Every structure is written in structure tokens, then in C-alpha cells.
Tab-separated table of C-alpha atoms in Angstrom:
chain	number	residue	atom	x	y	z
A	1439	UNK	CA	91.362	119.237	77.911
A	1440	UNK	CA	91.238	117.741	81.497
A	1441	UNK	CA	92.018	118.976	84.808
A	1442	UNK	CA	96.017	118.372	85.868
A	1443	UNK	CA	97.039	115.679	88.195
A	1444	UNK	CA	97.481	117.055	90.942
A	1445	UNK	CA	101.244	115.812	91.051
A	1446	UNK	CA	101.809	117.509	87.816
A	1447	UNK	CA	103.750	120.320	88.598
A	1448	UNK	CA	106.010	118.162	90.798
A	1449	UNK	CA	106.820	115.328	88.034
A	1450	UNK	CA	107.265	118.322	85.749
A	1451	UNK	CA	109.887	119.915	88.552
A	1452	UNK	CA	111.143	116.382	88.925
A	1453	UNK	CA	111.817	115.595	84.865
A	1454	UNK	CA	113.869	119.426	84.942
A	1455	UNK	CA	115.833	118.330	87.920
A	1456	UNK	CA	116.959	115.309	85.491
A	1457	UNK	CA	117.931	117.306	82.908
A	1458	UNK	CA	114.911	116.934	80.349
A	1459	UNK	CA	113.138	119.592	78.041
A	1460	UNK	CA	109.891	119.942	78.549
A	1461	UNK	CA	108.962	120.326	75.621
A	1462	UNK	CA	104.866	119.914	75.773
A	1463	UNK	CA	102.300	120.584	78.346
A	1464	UNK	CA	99.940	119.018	77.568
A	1465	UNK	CA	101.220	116.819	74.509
A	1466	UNK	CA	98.522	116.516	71.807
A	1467	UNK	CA	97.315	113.370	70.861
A	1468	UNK	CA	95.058	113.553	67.436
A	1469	UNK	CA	93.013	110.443	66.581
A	1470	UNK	CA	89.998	110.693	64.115
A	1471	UNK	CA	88.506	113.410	65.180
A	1472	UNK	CA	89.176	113.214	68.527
A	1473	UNK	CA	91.940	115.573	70.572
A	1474	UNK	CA	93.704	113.643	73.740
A	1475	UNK	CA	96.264	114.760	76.103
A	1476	UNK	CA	99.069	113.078	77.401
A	1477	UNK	CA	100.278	115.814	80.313
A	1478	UNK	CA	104.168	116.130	79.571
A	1479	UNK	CA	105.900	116.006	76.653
A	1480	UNK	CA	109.664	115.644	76.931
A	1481	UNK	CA	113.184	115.320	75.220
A	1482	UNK	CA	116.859	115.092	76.219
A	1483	UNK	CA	120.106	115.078	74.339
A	1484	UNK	CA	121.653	111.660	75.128
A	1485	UNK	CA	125.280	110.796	74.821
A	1486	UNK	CA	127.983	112.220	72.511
A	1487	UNK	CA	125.898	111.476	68.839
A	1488	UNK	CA	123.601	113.897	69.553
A	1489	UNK	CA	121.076	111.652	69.947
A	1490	UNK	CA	117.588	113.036	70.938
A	1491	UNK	CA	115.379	111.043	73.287
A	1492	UNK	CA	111.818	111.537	73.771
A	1493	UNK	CA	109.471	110.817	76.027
A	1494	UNK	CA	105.782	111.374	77.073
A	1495	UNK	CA	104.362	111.363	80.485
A	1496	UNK	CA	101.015	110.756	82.068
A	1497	UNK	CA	101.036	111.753	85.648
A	1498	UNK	CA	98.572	109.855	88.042
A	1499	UNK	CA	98.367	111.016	91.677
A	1500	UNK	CA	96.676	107.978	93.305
A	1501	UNK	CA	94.522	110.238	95.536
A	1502	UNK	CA	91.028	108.434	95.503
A	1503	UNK	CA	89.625	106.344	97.800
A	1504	UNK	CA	90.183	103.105	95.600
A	1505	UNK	CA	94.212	102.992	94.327
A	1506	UNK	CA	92.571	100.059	92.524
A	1507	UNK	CA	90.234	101.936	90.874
A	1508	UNK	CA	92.655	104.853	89.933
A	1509	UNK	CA	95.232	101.671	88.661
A	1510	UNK	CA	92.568	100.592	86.627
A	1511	UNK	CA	91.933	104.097	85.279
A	1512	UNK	CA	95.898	104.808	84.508
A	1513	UNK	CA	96.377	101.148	82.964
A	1514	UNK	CA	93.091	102.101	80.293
A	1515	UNK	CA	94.535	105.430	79.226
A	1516	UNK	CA	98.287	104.415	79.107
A	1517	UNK	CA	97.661	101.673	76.990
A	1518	UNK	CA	95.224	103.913	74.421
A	1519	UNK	CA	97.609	106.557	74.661
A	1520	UNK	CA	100.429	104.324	73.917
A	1521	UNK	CA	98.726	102.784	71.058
A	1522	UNK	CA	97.986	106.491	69.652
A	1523	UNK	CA	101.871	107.008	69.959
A	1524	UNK	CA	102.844	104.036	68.561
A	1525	UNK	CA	100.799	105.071	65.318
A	1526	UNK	CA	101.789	108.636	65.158
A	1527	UNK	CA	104.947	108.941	66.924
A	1528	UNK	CA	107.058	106.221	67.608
A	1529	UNK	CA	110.087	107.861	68.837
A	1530	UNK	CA	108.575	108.688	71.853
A	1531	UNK	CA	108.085	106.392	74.669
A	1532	UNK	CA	104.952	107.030	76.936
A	1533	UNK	CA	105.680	106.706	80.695
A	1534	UNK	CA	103.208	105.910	83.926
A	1535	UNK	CA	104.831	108.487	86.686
A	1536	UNK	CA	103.229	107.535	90.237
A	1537	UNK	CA	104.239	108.463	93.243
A	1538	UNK	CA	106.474	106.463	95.301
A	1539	UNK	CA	104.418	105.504	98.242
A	1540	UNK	CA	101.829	104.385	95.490
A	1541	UNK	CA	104.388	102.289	93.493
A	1542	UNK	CA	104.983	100.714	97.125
A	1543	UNK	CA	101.961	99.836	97.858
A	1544	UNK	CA	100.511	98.857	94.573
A	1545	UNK	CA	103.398	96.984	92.888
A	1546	UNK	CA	105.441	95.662	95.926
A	1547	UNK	CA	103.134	95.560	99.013
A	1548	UNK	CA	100.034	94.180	96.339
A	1549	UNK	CA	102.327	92.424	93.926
A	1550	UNK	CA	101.023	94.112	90.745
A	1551	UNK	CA	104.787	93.993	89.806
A	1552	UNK	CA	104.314	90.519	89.151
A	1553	UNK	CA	101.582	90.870	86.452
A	1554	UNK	CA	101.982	94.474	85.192
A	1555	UNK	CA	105.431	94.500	84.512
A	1556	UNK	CA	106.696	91.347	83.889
A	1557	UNK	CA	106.717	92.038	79.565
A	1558	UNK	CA	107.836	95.323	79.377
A	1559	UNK	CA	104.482	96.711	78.038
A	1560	UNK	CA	104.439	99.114	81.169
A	1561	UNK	CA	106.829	101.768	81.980
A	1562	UNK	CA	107.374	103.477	85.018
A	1563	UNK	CA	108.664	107.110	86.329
A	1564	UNK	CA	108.528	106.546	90.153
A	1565	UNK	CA	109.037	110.012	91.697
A	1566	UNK	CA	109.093	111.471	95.650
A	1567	UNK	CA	106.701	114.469	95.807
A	1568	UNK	CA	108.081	115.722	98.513
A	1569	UNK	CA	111.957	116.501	97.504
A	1570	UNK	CA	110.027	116.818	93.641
A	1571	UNK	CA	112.439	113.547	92.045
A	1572	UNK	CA	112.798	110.717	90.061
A	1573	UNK	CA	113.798	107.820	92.370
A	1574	UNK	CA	112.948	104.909	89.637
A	1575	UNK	CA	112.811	104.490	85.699
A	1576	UNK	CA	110.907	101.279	85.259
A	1577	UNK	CA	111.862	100.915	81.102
């Protein structure tokens, strides 16, 4: 298992403050013989059927020297980890949580809006690590 993001504990905070379960932490990914780890798992009752949602989380912290770098990075394991998910549970949707000054820079300031999430393949928690919330859902 790898090290924690170091926002980890704050998007965890953040998902509790919007009334999610964690339910997972790590979530276990099993493929072959190999053991991955998305870093939150996470459900919520939604509306009055009873209806569970669930969720999965990879929290990048866009700390490095290169954002580019740690975009690149985030982009390669969301989309094996979403592949994974897609294969072994499908009722979860896997989630890209960066931090809002990063989301600012990288898909506003850079325009990486325009090419990353123009199909819907990419989805977004945008949180504030400061006050430890969600500001954005980027389905």
C-alpha cells in the first residue's frame, strides 16, 4: 500500500462534512494478482427510496514541482482505477479530488477544462483545504 496524499485526511474531513460514509480507507482494488488502492471509499443514502450511492476517491495533493507532471500521474491511475471499477464494481463512481487552487490553475488558468472534461470521462471533487470542504462536484 502507498503513502497517503497528503490532503487525505482533509478530503476525508471534507466528504463527512457532506454527509457521506466513509466506508473504506483505503478501498481495495483486486486485479490478477495484483492489490491497488483507491484512498476513500464512500456511500450516502440519497433521497426518499433509500437509494445508496457510492463513490470512490483518489486524493492528489498537487505538491511537486511539476503540477503537470503530478496531472499526468493522477490522469494514469484514475483512468486504470476506473477501468478496475468498471469491471468489478460498477455502482461506484471513482472521483479525482484536487485542491482548489490546483483546479484553478490547471483547468481554468491552463485550460485543461477544455480537453479533460469536455466527455464526461473525468470527474471532479474540488475541495478548500483550509476550511476542509467540497466547493465543486465535477460529475
Amino acid at each position: 500500500m502507498s503513502a497517503k496524499d497528503y490532503y487525505h485526511p482533509v478530503v476525508k474531513q471534507a466528504l463527512v462534512k457532506a454527509g457521506w460514509k466513509v466506508t473504506h480507507d483505503p478501498l481495495l482494488l483486486k486485479w490478477a494478482k495484483r492489490k491497488l488502492f483507491v484512498d476513500i471509499g464512500a456511500e450516502k443514502l440519497i433521497g426518499a427510496e433509500n437509494n445508496q450511492s457510492k463513490i470512490a476517491v483518489e486524493v492528489k495533493s498537487f505538491i511537486s514541482d511539476s503540477k503537470i507532471l503530478d496531472l499526468e500521474k493522477a490522469l494514469g491511475q484514475y483512468i486504470l482505477y476506473q477501468r478496475i471499477l468498471e469491471q468489478t464494481e460498477p455502482e461506484r463512481t471513482l472521483y479525482l479530488a484536487i485542491p482548489a487552487m490546483s483546479f484553478e490553475e490547471l483547468f481554468i488558468e491552463d485550460k485543461f477544462a477544455d480537453i479533460l472534461l469536455v466527455d464526461n470521462h473525468l470527474k471532479l471533487i474540488v475541495f478548500n483545504p483550509q476550511i476542509e470542504e467540497i466547493v465543486k462536484w465535477i460529475p
